[in-house]
XYZ file of C-alpha atoms in Angstrom:
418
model
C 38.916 8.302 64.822
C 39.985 9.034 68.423
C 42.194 5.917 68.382
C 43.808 6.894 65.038
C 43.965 11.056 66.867
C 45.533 8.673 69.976
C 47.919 6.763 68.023
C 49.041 10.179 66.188
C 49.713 12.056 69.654
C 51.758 9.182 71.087
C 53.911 9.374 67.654
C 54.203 13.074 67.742
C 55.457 13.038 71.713
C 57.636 10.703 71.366
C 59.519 12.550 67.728
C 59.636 15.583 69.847
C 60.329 14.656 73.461
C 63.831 13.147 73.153
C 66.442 12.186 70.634
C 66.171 8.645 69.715
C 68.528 6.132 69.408
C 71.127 7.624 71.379
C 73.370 4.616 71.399
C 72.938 3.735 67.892
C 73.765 6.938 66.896
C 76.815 7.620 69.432
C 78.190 3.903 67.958
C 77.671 5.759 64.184
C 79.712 8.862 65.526
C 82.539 6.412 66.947
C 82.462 4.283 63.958
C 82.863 6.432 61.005
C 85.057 8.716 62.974
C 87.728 5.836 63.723
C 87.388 4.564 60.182
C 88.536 7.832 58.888
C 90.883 8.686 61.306
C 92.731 5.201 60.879
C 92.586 6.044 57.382
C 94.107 9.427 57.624
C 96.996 8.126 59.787
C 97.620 4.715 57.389
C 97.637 6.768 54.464
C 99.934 9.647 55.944
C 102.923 8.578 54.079
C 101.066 8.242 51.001
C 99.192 11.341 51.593
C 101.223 13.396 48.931
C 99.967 10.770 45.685
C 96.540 10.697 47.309
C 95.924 14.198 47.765
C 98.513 16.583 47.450
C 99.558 19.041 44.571
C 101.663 16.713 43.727
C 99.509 13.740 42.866
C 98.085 11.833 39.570
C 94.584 13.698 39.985
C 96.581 17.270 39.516
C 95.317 20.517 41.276
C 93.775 21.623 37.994
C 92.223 18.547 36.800
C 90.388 18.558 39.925
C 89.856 22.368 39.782
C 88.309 21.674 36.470
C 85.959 18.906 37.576
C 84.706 21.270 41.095
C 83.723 23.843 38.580
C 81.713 21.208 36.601
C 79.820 19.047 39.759
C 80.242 22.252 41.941
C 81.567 20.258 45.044
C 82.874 21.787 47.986
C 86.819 21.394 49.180
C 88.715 23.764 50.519
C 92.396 22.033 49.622
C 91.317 23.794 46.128
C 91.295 27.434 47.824
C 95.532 27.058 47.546
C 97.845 24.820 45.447
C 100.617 25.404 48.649
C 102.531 22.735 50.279
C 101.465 24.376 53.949
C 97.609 24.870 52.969
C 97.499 21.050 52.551
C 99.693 20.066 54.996
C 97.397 21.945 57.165
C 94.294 20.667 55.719
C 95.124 17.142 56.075
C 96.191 17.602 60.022
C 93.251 19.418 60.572
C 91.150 16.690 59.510
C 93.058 14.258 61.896
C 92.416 16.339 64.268
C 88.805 16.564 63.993
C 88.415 13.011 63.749
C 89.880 12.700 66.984
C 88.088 14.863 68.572
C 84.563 13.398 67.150
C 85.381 9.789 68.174
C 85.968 11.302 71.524
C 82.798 13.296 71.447
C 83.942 16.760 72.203
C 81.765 19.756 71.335
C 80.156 17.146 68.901
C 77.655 20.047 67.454
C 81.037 22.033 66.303
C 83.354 18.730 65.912
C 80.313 17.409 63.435
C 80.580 20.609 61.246
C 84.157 20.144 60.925
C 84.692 16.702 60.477
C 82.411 16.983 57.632
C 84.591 19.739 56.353
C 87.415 17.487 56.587
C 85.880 14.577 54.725
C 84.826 16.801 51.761
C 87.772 18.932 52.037
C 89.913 15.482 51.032
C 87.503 13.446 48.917
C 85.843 15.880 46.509
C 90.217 16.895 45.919
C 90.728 13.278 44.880
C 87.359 11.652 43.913
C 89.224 8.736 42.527
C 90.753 7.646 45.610
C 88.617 4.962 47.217
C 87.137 1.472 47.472
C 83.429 2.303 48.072
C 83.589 2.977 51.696
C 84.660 6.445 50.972
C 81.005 6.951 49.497
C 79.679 5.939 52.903
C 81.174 7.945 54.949
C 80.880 10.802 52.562
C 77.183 10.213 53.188
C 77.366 9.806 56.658
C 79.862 12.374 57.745
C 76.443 15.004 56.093
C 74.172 13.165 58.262
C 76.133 13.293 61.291
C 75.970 16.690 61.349
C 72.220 17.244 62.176
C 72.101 14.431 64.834
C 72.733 14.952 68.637
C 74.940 11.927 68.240
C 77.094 13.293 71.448
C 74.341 12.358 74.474
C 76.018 8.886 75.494
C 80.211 7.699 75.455
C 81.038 11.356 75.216
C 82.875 13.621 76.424
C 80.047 16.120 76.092
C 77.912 13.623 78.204
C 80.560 13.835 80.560
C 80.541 17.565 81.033
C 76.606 17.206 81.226
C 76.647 15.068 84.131
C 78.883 17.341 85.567
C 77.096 20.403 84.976
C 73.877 18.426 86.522
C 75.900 18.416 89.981
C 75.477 22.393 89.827
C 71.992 22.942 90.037
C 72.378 24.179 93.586
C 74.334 26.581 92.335
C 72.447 27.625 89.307
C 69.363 27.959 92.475
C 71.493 30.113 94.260
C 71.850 32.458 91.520
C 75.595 31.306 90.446
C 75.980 30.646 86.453
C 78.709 28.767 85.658
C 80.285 30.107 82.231
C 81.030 28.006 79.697
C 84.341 30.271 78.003
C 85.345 27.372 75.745
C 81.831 27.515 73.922
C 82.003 31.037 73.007
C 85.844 31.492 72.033
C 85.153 28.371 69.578
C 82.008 29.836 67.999
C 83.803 33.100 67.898
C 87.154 31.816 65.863
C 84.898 29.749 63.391
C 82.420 32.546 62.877
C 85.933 35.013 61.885
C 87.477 32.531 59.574
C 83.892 31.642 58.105
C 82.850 35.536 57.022
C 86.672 35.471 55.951
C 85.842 32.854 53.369
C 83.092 34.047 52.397
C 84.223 37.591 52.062
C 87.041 35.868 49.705
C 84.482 34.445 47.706
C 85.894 30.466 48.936
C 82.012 29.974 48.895
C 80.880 31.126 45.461
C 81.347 29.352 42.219
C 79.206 25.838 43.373
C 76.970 24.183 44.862
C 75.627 26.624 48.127
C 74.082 23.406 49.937
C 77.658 23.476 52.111
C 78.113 26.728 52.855
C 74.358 27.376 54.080
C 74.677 24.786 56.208
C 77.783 26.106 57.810
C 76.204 29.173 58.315
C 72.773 28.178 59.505
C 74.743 25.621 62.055
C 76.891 28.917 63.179
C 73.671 31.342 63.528
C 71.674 27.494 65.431
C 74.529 27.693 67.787
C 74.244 31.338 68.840
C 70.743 31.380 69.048
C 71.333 28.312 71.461
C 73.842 29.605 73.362
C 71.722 33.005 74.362
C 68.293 31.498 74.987
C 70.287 29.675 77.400
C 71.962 32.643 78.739
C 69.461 35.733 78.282
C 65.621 33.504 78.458
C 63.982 34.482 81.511
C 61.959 31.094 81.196
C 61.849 28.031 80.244
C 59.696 27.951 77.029
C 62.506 29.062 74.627
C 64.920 26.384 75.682
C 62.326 23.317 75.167
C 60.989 24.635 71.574
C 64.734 24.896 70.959
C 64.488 21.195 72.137
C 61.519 19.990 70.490
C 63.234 21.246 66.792
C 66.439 19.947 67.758
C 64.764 16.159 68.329
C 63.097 16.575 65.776
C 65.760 17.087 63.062
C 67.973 14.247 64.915
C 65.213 12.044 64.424
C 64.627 12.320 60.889
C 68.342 12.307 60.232
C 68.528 8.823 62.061
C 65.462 8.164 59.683
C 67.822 9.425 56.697
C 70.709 6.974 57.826
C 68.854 3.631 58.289
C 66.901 4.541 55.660
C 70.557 5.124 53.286
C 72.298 1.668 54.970
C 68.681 -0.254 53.471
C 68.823 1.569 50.158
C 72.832 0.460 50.112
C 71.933 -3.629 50.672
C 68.769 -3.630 48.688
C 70.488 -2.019 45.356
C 73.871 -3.694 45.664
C 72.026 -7.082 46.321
C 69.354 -6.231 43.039
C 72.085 -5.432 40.836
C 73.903 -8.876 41.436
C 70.564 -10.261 41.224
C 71.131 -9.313 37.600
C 74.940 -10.417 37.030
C 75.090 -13.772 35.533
C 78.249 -15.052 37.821
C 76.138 -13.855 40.879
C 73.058 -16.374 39.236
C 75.209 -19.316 38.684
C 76.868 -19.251 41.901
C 80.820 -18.392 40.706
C 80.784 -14.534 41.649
C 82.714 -14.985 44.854
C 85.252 -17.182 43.242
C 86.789 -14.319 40.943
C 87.344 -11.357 43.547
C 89.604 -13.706 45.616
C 91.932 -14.439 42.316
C 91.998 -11.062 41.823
C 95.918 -9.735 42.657
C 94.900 -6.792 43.760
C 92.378 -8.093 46.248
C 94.436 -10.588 47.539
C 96.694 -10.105 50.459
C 96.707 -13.642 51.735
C 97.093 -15.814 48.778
C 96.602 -19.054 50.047
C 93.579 -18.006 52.049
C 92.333 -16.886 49.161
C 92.943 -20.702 47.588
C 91.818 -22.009 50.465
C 88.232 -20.688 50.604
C 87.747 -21.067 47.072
C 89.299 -24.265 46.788
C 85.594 -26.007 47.317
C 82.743 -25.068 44.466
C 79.917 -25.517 46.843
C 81.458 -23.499 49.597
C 82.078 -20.852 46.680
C 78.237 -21.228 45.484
C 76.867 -20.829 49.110
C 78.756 -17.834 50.119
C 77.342 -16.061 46.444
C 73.851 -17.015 46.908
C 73.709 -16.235 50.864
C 75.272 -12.361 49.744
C 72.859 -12.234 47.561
C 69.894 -13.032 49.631
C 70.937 -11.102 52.819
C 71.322 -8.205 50.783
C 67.545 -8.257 49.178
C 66.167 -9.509 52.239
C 67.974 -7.152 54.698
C 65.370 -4.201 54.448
C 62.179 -6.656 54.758
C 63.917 -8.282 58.102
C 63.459 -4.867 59.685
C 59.829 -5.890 61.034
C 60.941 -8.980 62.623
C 63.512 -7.950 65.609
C 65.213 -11.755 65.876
C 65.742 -12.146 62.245
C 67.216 -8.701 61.630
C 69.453 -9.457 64.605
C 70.850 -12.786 63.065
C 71.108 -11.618 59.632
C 72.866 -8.564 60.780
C 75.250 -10.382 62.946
C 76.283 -12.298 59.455
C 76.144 -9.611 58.058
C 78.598 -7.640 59.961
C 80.859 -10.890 59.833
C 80.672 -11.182 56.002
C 82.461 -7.332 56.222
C 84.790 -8.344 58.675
C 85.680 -11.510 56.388
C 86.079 -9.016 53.149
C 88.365 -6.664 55.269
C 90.984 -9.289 56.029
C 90.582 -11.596 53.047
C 90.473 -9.409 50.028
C 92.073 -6.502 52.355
C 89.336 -4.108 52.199
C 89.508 -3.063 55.763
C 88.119 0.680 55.658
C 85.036 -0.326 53.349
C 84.402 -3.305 55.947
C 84.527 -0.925 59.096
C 82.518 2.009 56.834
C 79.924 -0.460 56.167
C 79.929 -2.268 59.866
C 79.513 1.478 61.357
C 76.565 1.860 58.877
C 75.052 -2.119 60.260
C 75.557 -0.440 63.967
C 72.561 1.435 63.362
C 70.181 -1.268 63.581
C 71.996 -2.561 66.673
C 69.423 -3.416 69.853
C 69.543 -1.027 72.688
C 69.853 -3.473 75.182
C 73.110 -5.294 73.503
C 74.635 -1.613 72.905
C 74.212 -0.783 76.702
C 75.916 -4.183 78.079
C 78.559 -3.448 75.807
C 78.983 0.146 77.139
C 79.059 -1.569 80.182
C 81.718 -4.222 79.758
C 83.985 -1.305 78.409
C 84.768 -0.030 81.684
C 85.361 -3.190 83.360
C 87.589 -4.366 80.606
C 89.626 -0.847 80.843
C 89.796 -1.656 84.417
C 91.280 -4.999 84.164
C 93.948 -4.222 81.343
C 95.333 -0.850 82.645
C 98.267 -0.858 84.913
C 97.178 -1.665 88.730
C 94.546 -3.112 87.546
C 92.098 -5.787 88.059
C 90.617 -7.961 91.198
C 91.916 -6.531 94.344
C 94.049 -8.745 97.146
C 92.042 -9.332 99.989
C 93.718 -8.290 102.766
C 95.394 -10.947 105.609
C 92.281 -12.063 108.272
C 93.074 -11.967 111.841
C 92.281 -14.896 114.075
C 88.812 -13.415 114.846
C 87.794 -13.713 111.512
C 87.640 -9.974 110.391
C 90.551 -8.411 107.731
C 93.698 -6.018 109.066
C 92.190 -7.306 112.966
C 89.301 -5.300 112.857
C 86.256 -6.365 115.239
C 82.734 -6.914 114.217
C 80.757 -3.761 114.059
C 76.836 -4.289 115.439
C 74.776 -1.663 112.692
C 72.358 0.595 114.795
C 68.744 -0.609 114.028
C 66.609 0.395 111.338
C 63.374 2.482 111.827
C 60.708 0.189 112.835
C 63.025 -1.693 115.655
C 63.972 -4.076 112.398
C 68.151 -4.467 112.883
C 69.742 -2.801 110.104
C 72.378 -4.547 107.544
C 75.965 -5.602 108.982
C 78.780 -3.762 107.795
């Protein structure tokens, strides 16, 4: 019993003490934030037959299905030209400013907005990555997804530096904060006041306003508390919900592999090995023809590639308690989806579905890649790259300087040369 009351106190401390999987869920924010944006801004001159008033799906057709599935958009609020032109930008917008992780508690809100805002308009537009990210963009919102490759993280290190000041008695004021929780507040009572909320499902809207009243409470305990106390329970409930939303998410990538790889357990062209063959004959999914011929010119290559899908898909959610076999089956994995987005042009669906994989990405790998970034940045950008050593004089020393003797180190041991 006390090693089962043990075990049950290191599991509760470490839920509650800190957000987990920062990285993985920082990679998630990037990833399904640059797959929509680069689908916003592909699609901008097709925007109009996707989702405007103008397109196949008609304002009242989907008017008619919203008041049957009581989904949430806002393009339905106005059949203008200007509300959706607005809309649409608006969404771009937030995009960018989630994949750059700025005020990612507010930017998380809204880029959910704009993913439902667009999708539930035109439910027919999509090639099963748009379920995904409809998904995701929910979850996102109750994770602290902003702690690393932010530029929240960035203004946290920063205010860090200040805690002389905050000891001297100086608070620096965060105005941005406010003025942003102050607009959105305005136009939300506006909508509501309009009655934009009513008529469907209220999941949406309570969320919106439950994230609004989460961020004022969090913004005066850290303003008004006279102690500490406040500030970690708000804490504790904010890990708390982050870590059973990153729960939520591996849990929905699993429950993605294991029923898409059971169902083609069922299909007969997935049991006698031809499945893959017809997708890559298909006109529509074939942007490079003779690619296409060329993979599927062998019937054993063809038979391989359907049975492997197959069993990475069923076994995917059973690899999770062995560490080296998830990692190699999700590395094929995430190059299977990087194969379907260039040979049967799927390219949104692939990076949807590689942003999902991320989640299950080590720690370690994520950080060394966070760490190459910079370097990389460093050597492409203008000026860039290995400095020129400077000319040596004939003593030995660069630009003729002499050899400086470093004063000795406490204990009489001499110190390092500079």
């Amino acid at each position: 019993m006390n090693r089962f009351s043990l075990a049950l106190s290191r599991a509760i401390a470490r839920v509650t003490d800190a957000a987990l999987g920062p990285y993985q869920t920082a990679v998630i924010r990037i990833g399904f934030s640059l797959t929509w944006l680069l689908f916003l801004l592909r699609e901008f001159p097709h925007r109009q037959e996707l989702y405007g008033p103008d397109g196949p799906w008609s304002w009242d057709l989907a008017g008619q299905l919203v008041a049957t599935n009581g989904a949430f958009t806002p393009l339905l609020w106005s059949d203008g030209q200007l509300w959706f032109e607005a809309v649409y930008a608006l969404a771009v917008l937030w995009s960018l400013l989630l994949l750059l992780g700025w005020r990612t508690r507010t930017t998380s809100v809204l880029f959910m907005v704009g993913v439902l805002a667009l999708q539930n308009r035109s439910v027919f537009m999509g090639d099963g990555g748009d379920n995904v990210l409809h998904l995701m963009s929910v979850y996102l919102v109750f994770t602290r997804c902003g702690q690393v490759w932010s530029l929240d993280a960035r203004r946290a290190r920063r205010a860090r530096r200040t805690a002389a000041a905050r000891a001297r008695g100086e608070r620096p004021r965060d105005r941005v904060g406010p003025l942003l929780w102050g607009v959105l507040g305005l136009l939300l009572l506006l909508a509501t006041l309009a009655g934009r909320m009513d008529g469907g499902d209220l999941f949406v809207p309570v969320l919106l306003w439950t994230v609004w009243a989460a961020q004022a409470l969090w913004w005066l305990v850290g303003r008004r508390a006279r102690t500490g106390q406040p500030r970690i329970l708000l804490d504790v409930v904010a890990n708390v919900v982050h870590n059973g939303a990153l729960l939520v998410i591996m849990a929905e990538a699993c429950l993605i592999y294991a029923t898409a790889g059971w169902y083609k357990v069922q299909g007969s062209r997935w049991q006698d090995g031809t499945a893959v063959y017809y997708p890559l004959h298909l006109e529509y999914f074939s942007p490079w023809p003779a690619l296409a011929d060329l993979l599927s010119a062998s019937g054993t290559m063809v038979m391989l590639v359907t049975y492997a899908t197959v069993v990475m898909q069923v076994a995917f959610p059973f690899t999770l308690f062995n560490r080296r076999v998830k990692n190699v089956l999700l590395a094929f994995m995430i190059m299977e989806h990087a194969v379907i987005a260039v040979v049967l042009g799927l390219p949104f669906f692939s990076l949807a579905m590689i942003a999902a994989d991320t989640v299950f990405l080590p720690t370690s790998f994520l950080r060394r890649v966070g760490d190459l970034a910079p370097r990389a940045w460093e050597r492409l950008r203008p000026g860039g790259g290995p400095s020129v050593p400077k000319p040596r004089s004939p003593a030995g020393r660069p630009g003729g300087e002499r050899p400086v003797k470093a004063a000795p180190a406490a204990g009489g041991a001499p110190g390092p040369r500079t």
